[in-house]
mmCIF file of C-alpha atoms in Angstrom:
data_model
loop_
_atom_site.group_PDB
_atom_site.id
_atom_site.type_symbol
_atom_site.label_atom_id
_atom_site.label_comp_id
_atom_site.label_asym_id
_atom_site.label_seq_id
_atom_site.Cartn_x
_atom_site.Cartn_y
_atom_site.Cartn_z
ATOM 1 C CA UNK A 106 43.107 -87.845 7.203
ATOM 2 C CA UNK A 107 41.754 -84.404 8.606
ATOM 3 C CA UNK A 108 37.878 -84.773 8.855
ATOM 4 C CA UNK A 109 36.363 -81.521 6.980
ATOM 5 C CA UNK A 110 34.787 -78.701 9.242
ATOM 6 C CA UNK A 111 31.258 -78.759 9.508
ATOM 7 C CA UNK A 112 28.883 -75.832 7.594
ATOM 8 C CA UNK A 113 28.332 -73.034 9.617
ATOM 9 C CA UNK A 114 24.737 -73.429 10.117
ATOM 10 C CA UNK A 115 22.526 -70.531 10.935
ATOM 11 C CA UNK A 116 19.876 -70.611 13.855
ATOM 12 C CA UNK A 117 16.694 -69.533 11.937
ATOM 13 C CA UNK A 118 14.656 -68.749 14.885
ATOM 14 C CA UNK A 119 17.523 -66.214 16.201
ATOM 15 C CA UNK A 120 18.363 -65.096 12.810
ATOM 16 C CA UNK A 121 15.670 -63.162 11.717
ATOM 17 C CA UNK A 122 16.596 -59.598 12.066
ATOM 18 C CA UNK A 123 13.650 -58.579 15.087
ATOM 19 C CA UNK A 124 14.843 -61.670 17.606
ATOM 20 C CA UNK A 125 18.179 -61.242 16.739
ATOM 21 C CA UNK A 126 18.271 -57.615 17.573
ATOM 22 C CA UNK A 127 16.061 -57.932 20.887
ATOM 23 C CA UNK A 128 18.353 -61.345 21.962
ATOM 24 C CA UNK A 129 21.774 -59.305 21.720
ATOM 25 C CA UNK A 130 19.890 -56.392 23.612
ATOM 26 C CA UNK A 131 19.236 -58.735 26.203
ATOM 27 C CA UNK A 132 22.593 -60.654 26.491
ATOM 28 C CA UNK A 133 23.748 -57.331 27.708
ATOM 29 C CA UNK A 134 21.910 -56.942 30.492
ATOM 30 C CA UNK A 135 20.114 -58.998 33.731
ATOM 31 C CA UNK A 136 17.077 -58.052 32.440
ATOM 32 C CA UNK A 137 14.561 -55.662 31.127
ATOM 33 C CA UNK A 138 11.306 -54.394 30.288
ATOM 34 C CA UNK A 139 9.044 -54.119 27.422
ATOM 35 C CA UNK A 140 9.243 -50.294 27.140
ATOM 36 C CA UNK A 141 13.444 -50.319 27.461
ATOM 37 C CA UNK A 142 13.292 -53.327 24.761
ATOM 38 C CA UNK A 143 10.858 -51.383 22.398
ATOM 39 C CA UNK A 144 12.832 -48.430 22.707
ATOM 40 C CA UNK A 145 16.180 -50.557 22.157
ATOM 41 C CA UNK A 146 15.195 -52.403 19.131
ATOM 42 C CA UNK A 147 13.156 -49.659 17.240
ATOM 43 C CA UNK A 148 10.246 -52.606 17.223
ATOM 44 C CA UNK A 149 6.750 -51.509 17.589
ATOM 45 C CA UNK A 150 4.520 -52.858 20.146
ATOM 46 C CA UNK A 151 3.209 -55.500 18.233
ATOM 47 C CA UNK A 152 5.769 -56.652 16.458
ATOM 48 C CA UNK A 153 7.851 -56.927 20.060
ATOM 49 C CA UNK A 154 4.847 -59.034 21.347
ATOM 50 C CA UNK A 155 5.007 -61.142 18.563
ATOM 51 C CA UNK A 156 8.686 -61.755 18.733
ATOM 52 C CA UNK A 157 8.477 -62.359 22.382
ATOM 53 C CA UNK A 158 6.055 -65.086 22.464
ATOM 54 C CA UNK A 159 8.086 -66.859 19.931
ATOM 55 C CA UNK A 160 11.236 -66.920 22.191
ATOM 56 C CA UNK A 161 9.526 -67.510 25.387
ATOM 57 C CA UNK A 162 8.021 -70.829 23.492
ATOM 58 C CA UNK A 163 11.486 -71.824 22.352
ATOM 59 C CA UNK A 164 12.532 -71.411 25.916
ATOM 60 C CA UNK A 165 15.101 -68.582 24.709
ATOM 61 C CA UNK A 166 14.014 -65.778 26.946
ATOM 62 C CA UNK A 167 11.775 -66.002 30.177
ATOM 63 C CA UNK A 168 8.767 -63.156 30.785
ATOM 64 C CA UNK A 169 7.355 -62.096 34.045
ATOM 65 C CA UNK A 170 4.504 -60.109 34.427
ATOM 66 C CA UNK A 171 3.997 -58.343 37.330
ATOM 67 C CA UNK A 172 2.404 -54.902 38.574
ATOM 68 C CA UNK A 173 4.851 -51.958 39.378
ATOM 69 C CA UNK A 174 2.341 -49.099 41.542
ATOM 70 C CA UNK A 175 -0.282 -50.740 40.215
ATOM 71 C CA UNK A 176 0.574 -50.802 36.506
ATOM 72 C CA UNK A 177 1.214 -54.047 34.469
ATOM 73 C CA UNK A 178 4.894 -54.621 33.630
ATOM 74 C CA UNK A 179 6.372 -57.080 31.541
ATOM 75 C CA UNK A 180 9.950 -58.054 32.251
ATOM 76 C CA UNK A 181 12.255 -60.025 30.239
ATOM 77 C CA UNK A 182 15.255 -62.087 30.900
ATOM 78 C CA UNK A 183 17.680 -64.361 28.786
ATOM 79 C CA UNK A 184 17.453 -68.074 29.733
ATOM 80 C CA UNK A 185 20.839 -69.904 29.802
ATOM 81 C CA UNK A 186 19.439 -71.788 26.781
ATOM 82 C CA UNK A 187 19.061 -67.885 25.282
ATOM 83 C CA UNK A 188 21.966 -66.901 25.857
ATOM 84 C CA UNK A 189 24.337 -70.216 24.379
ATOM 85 C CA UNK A 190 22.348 -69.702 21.080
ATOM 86 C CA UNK A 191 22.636 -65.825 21.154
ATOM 87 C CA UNK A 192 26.494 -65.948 21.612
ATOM 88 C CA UNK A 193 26.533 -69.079 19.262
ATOM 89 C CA UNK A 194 25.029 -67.328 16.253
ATOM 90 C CA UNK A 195 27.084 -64.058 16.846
ATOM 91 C CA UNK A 196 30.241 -66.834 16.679
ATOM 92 C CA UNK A 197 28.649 -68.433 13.338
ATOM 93 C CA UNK A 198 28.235 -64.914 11.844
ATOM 94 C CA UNK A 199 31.790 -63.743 12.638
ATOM 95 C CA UNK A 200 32.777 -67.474 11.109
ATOM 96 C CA UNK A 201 31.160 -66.431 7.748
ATOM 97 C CA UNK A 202 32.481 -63.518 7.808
ATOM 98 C CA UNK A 203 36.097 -64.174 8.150
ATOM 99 C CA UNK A 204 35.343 -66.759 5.166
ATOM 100 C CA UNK A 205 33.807 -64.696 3.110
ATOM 101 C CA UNK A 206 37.020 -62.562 3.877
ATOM 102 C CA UNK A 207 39.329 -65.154 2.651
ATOM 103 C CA UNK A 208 37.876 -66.933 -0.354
ATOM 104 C CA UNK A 209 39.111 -65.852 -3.170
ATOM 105 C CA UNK B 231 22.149 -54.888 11.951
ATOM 106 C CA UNK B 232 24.332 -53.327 14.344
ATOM 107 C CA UNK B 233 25.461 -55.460 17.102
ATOM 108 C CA UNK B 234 27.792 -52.662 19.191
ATOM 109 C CA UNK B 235 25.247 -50.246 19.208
ATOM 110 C CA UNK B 236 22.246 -52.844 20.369
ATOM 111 C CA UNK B 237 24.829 -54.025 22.918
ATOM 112 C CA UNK B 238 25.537 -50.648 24.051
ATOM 113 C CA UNK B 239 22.034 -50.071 24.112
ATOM 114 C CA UNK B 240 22.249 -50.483 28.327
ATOM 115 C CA UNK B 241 25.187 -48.767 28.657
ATOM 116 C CA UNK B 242 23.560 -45.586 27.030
ATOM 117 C CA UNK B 243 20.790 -46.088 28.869
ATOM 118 C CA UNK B 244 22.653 -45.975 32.516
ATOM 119 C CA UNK B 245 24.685 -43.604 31.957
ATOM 120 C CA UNK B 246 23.052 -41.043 29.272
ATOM 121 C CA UNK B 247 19.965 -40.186 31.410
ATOM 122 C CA UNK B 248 21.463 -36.598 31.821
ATOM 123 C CA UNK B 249 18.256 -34.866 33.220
ATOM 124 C CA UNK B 250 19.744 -36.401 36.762
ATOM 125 C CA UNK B 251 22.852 -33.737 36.358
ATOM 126 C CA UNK B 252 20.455 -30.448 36.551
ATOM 127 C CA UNK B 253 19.772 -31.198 40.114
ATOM 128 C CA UNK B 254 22.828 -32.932 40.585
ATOM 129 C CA UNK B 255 25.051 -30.214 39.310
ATOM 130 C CA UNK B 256 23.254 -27.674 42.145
ATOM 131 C CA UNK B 257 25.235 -29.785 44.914
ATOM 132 C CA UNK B 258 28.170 -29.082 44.082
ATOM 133 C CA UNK B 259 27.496 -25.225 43.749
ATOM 134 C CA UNK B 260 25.405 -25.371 46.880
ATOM 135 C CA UNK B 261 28.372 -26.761 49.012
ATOM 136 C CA UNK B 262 30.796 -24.599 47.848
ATOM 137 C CA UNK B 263 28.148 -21.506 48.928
ATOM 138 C CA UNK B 264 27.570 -23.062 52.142
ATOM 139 C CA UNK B 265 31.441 -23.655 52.524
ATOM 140 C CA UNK B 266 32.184 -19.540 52.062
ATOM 141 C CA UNK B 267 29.284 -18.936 54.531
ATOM 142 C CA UNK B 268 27.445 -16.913 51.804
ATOM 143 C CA UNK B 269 24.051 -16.135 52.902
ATOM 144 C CA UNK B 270 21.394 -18.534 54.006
ATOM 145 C CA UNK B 271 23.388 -21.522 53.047
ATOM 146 C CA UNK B 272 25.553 -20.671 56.144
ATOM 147 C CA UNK B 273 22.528 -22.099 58.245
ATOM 148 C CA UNK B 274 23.392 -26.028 57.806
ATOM 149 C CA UNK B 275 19.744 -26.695 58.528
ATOM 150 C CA UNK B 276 18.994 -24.501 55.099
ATOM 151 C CA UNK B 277 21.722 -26.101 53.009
ATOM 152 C CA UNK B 278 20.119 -29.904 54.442
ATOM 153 C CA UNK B 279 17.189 -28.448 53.205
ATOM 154 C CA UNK B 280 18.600 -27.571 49.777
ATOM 155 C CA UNK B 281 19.797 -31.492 49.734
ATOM 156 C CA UNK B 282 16.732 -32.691 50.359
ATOM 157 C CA UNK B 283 15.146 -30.617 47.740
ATOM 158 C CA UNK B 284 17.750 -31.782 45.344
ATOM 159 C CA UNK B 285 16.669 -35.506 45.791
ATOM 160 C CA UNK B 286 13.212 -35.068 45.527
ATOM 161 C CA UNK B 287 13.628 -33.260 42.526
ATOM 162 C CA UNK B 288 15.229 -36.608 40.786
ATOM 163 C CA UNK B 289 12.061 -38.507 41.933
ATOM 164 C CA UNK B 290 10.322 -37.365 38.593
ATOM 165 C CA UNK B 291 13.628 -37.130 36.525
ATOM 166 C CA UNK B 292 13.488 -40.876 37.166
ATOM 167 C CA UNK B 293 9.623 -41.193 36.462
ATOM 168 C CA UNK B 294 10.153 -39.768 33.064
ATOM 169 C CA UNK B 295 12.745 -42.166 32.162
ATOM 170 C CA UNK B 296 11.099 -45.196 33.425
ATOM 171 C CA UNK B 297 7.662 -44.639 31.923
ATOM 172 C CA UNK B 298 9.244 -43.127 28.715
ATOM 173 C CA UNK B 299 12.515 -45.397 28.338
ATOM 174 C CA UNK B 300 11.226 -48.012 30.585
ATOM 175 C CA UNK B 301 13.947 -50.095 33.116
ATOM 176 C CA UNK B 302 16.384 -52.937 33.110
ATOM 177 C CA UNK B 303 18.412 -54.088 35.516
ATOM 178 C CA UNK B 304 22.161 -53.730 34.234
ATOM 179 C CA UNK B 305 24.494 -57.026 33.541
ATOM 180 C CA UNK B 306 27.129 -58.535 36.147
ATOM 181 C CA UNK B 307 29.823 -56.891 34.495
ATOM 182 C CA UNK B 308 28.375 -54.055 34.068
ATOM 183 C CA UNK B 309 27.978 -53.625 37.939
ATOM 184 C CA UNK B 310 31.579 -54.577 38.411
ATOM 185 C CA UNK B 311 32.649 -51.582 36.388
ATOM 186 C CA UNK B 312 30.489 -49.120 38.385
ATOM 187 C CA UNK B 313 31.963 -50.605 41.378
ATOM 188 C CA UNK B 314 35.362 -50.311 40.236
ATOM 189 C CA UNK B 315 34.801 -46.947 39.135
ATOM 190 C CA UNK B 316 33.446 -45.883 42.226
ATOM 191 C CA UNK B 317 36.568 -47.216 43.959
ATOM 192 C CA UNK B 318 38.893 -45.227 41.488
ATOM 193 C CA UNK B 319 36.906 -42.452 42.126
ATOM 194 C CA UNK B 320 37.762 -42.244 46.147
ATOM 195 C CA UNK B 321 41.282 -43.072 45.229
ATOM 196 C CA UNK B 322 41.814 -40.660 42.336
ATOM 197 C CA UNK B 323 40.053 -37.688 44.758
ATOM 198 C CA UNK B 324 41.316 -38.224 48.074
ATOM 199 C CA UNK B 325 44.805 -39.395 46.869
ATOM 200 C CA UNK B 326 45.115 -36.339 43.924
ATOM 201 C CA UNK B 327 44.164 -33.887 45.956
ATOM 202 C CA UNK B 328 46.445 -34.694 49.109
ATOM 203 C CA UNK B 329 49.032 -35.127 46.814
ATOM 204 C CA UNK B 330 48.007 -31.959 44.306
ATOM 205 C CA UNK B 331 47.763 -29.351 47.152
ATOM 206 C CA UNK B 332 47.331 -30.270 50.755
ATOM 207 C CA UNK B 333 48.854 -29.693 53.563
ATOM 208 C CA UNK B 334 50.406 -32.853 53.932
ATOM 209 C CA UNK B 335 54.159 -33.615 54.242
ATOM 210 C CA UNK B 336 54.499 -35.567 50.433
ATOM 211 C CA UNK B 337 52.546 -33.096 48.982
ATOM 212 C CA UNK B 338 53.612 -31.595 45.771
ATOM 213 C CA UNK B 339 52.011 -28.212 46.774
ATOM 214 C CA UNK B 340 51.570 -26.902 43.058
ATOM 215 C CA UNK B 341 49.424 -24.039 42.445
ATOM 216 C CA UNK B 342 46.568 -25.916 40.780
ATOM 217 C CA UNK B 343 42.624 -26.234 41.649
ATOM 218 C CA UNK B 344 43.202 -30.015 42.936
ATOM 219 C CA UNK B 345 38.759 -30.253 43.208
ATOM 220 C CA UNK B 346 38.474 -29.697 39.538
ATOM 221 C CA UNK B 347 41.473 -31.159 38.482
ATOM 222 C CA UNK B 348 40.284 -34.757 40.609
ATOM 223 C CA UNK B 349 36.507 -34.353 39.887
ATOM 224 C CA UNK B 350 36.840 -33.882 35.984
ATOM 225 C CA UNK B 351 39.596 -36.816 36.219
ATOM 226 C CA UNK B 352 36.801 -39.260 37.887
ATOM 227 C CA UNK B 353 33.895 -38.528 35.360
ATOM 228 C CA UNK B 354 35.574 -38.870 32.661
ATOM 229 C CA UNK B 355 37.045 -42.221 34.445
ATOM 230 C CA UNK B 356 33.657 -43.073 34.801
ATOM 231 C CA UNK B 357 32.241 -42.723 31.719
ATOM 232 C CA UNK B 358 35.204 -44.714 30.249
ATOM 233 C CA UNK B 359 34.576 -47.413 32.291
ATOM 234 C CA UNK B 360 30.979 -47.136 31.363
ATOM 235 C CA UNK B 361 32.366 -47.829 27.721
ATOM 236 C CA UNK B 362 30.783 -44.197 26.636
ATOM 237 C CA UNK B 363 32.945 -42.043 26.783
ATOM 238 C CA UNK B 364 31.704 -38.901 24.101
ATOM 239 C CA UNK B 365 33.094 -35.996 22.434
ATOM 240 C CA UNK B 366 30.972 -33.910 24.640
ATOM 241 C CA UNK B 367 32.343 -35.175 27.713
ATOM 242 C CA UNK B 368 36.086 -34.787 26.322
ATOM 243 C CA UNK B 369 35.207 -31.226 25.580
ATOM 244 C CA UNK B 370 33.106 -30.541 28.822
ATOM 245 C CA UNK B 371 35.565 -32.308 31.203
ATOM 246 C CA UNK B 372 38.234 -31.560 29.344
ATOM 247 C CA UNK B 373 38.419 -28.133 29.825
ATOM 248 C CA UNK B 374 37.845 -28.363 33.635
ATOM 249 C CA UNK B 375 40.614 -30.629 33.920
ATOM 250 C CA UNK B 376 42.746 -27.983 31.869
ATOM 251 C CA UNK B 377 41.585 -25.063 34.227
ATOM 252 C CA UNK B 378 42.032 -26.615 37.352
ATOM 253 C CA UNK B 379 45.400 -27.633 36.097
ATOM 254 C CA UNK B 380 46.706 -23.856 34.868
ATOM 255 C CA UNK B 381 49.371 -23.175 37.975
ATOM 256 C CA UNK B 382 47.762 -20.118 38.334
ATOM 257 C CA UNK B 383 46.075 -20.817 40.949
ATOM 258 C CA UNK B 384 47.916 -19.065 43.911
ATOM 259 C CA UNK B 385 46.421 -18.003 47.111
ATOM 260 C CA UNK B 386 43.811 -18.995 49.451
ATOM 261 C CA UNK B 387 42.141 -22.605 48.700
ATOM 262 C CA UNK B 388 40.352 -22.790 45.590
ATOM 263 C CA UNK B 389 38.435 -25.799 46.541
ATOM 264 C CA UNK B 390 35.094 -24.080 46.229
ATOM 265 C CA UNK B 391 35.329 -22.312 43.131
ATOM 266 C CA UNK B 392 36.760 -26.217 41.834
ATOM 267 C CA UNK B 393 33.510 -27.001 43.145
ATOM 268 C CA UNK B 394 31.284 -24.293 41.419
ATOM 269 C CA UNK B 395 32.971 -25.154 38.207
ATOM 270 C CA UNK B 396 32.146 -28.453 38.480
ATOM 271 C CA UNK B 397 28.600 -28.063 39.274
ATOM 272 C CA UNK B 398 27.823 -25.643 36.187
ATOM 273 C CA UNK B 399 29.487 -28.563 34.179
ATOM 274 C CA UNK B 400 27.870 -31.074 35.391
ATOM 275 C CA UNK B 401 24.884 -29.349 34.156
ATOM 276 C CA UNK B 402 25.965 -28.753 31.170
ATOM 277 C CA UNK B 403 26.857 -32.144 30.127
ATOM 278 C CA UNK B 404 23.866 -33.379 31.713
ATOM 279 C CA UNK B 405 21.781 -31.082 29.048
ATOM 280 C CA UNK B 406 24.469 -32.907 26.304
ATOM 281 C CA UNK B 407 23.470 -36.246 27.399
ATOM 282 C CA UNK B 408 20.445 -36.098 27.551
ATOM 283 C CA UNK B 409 20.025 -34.931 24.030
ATOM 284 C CA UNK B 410 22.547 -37.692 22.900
ATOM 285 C CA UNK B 411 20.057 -40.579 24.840
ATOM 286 C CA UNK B 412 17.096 -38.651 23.116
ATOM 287 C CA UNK B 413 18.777 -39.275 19.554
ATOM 288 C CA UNK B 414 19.502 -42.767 20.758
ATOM 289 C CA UNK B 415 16.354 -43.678 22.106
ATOM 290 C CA UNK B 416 13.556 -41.485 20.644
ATOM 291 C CA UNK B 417 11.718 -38.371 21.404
ATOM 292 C CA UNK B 418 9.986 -39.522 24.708
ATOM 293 C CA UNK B 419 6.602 -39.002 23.325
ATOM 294 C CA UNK B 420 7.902 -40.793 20.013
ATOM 295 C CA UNK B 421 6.697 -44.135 21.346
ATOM 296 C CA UNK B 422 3.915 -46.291 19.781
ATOM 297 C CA UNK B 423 1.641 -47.300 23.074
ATOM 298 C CA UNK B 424 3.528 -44.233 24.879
ATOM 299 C CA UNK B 425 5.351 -46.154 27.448
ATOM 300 C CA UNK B 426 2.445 -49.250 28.094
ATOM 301 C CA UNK B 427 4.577 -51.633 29.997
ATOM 302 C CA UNK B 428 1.765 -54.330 29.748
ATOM 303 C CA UNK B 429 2.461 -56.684 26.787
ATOM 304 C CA UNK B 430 -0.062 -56.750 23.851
#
């Protein structure tokens, strides 16, 4: 007898619409920096900051401060833990949505 | 949520920064003067000069990005396009024009402006291989490739009017771009903390 598929189960921590957004902004690139992310999400400052401590804490995305002629910069990378869960979810959401497609 | 256009996000911002062309776009025009000899350009010490200009004139073009847009450091396969393209881009110039009009033995010889007809080719190349690849650029490059291709083109070499044309578009549809990353990405001053890198 076939064993049933698991239930696509969603990742609540990417999920929600601000990491989500700012993880798939990062999975396409080496890195980036606050500004670039801010401007890429539509996020404001805060809300960014927020997000960003959350990931770093789940070990999703790792943040380097660092001075660029003598200005603070914050730079932000995917960790390989980030970026299994990031393509994971986007597989999980496609899933639904091809069943979604095909029930009657 | 839209995940092409947050993907594309990077992509946009590489390759839409179109302030970079204004400057840019004065090379080609600048060469072709100093190629005809025409006045002080003839000098090469003047037309250096005029290079050197040009590059310190993208110093603050890139400023303005960076503090406005800020900076990221483009994926792995997003550098193996660019270095793809770049290798199209010798192949498609040197080998269309030799074989356009040169005065080599396989060469078809046709009556076409080979510069414009090779140059449009490779930007639009390289905007497809970007993955953004706009109307503007269809239009823009599009019509240099069609008027470098018009066998009308008879005579002495038409290299440096290829190259004229190409400069003036290059402007052009750096002025397009650059409006296109400003409806992407915001007006620059648009931005709540106006570019603070630091992290709150």
């Amino acid at each position: 007898m076939r064993e049933p598929k698991p239930e696509p189960v969603l990742d609540r921590l990417v999920h929600e619409p601000g990491r989500l957004a700012i993880l798939t902004v990062l999975s396409s690139v080496t890195d980036a920096d606050f500004v670039f992310l801010q401007r890429a999400t539509g996020l404001t400052k805060g809300n960014l900051s927020s997000h960003l401590t959350k990931l770093e804490e789940a070990g999703l995305v790792a943040i380097e401060k660092r001075f660029v002629r003598k200005k603070p910069n914050t730079n932000i990378a995917l960790t390989e833990v980030g970026r299994m869960r990031i393509t994971q979810h986007w597989e999980q959401l496609d899933h639904l949505r091809r069943l979604s497609e095909h029930s009657p | 949520m839209e995940r092409t256009k947050l993907e594309m996000a990077a992509a946009n911002y590489t390759y839409l920064r179109g302030l970079f062309f204004i400057p840019l776009g004065v090379l080609p025009i600048v060469s072709a003067l100093g190629n005809t000899g025409w006045g002080p350009l003839r000098n090469t010490w003047v037309f250096l000069a005029v290079l050197a200009l040009i590059g310190i004139t993208c110093l603050p073009i890139n400023n303005f990005y960076n503090k406005h847009y800020g900076t990221l450091r483009a994926s792995a396969g997003q550098q193996a396009r660019a270095a793809a393209a770049v290798v199209l881009a010798i192949v498609v110039v040197v080998g269309g024009s030799t074989l356009l009009r040169s005065r080599a033995s396989w060469s078809l010889d046709l009556p076409v402006n080979a510069t414009a007809v090779t140059l449009s080719l490779v930007i639009l190349l390289s905007y497809a291989a970007g993955r953004v690849l706009k109307a503007h650029h269809l239009i823009i490059w599009g019509t240099v490739l069609v008027v470098g291709a018009i066998p009308l083109w008879d005579g002495a070499d038409p290299s440096n009017i290829g190259l004229a044309i190409v400069g003036v578009a290059l402007m052009v549809n750096g002025v397009f771009d650059h409006l296109l990353f400003v409806r992407t990405f915001g007006a620059p001053a648009g931005l709540e903390g106006k570019g603070d890198n630091a992290r709150a």
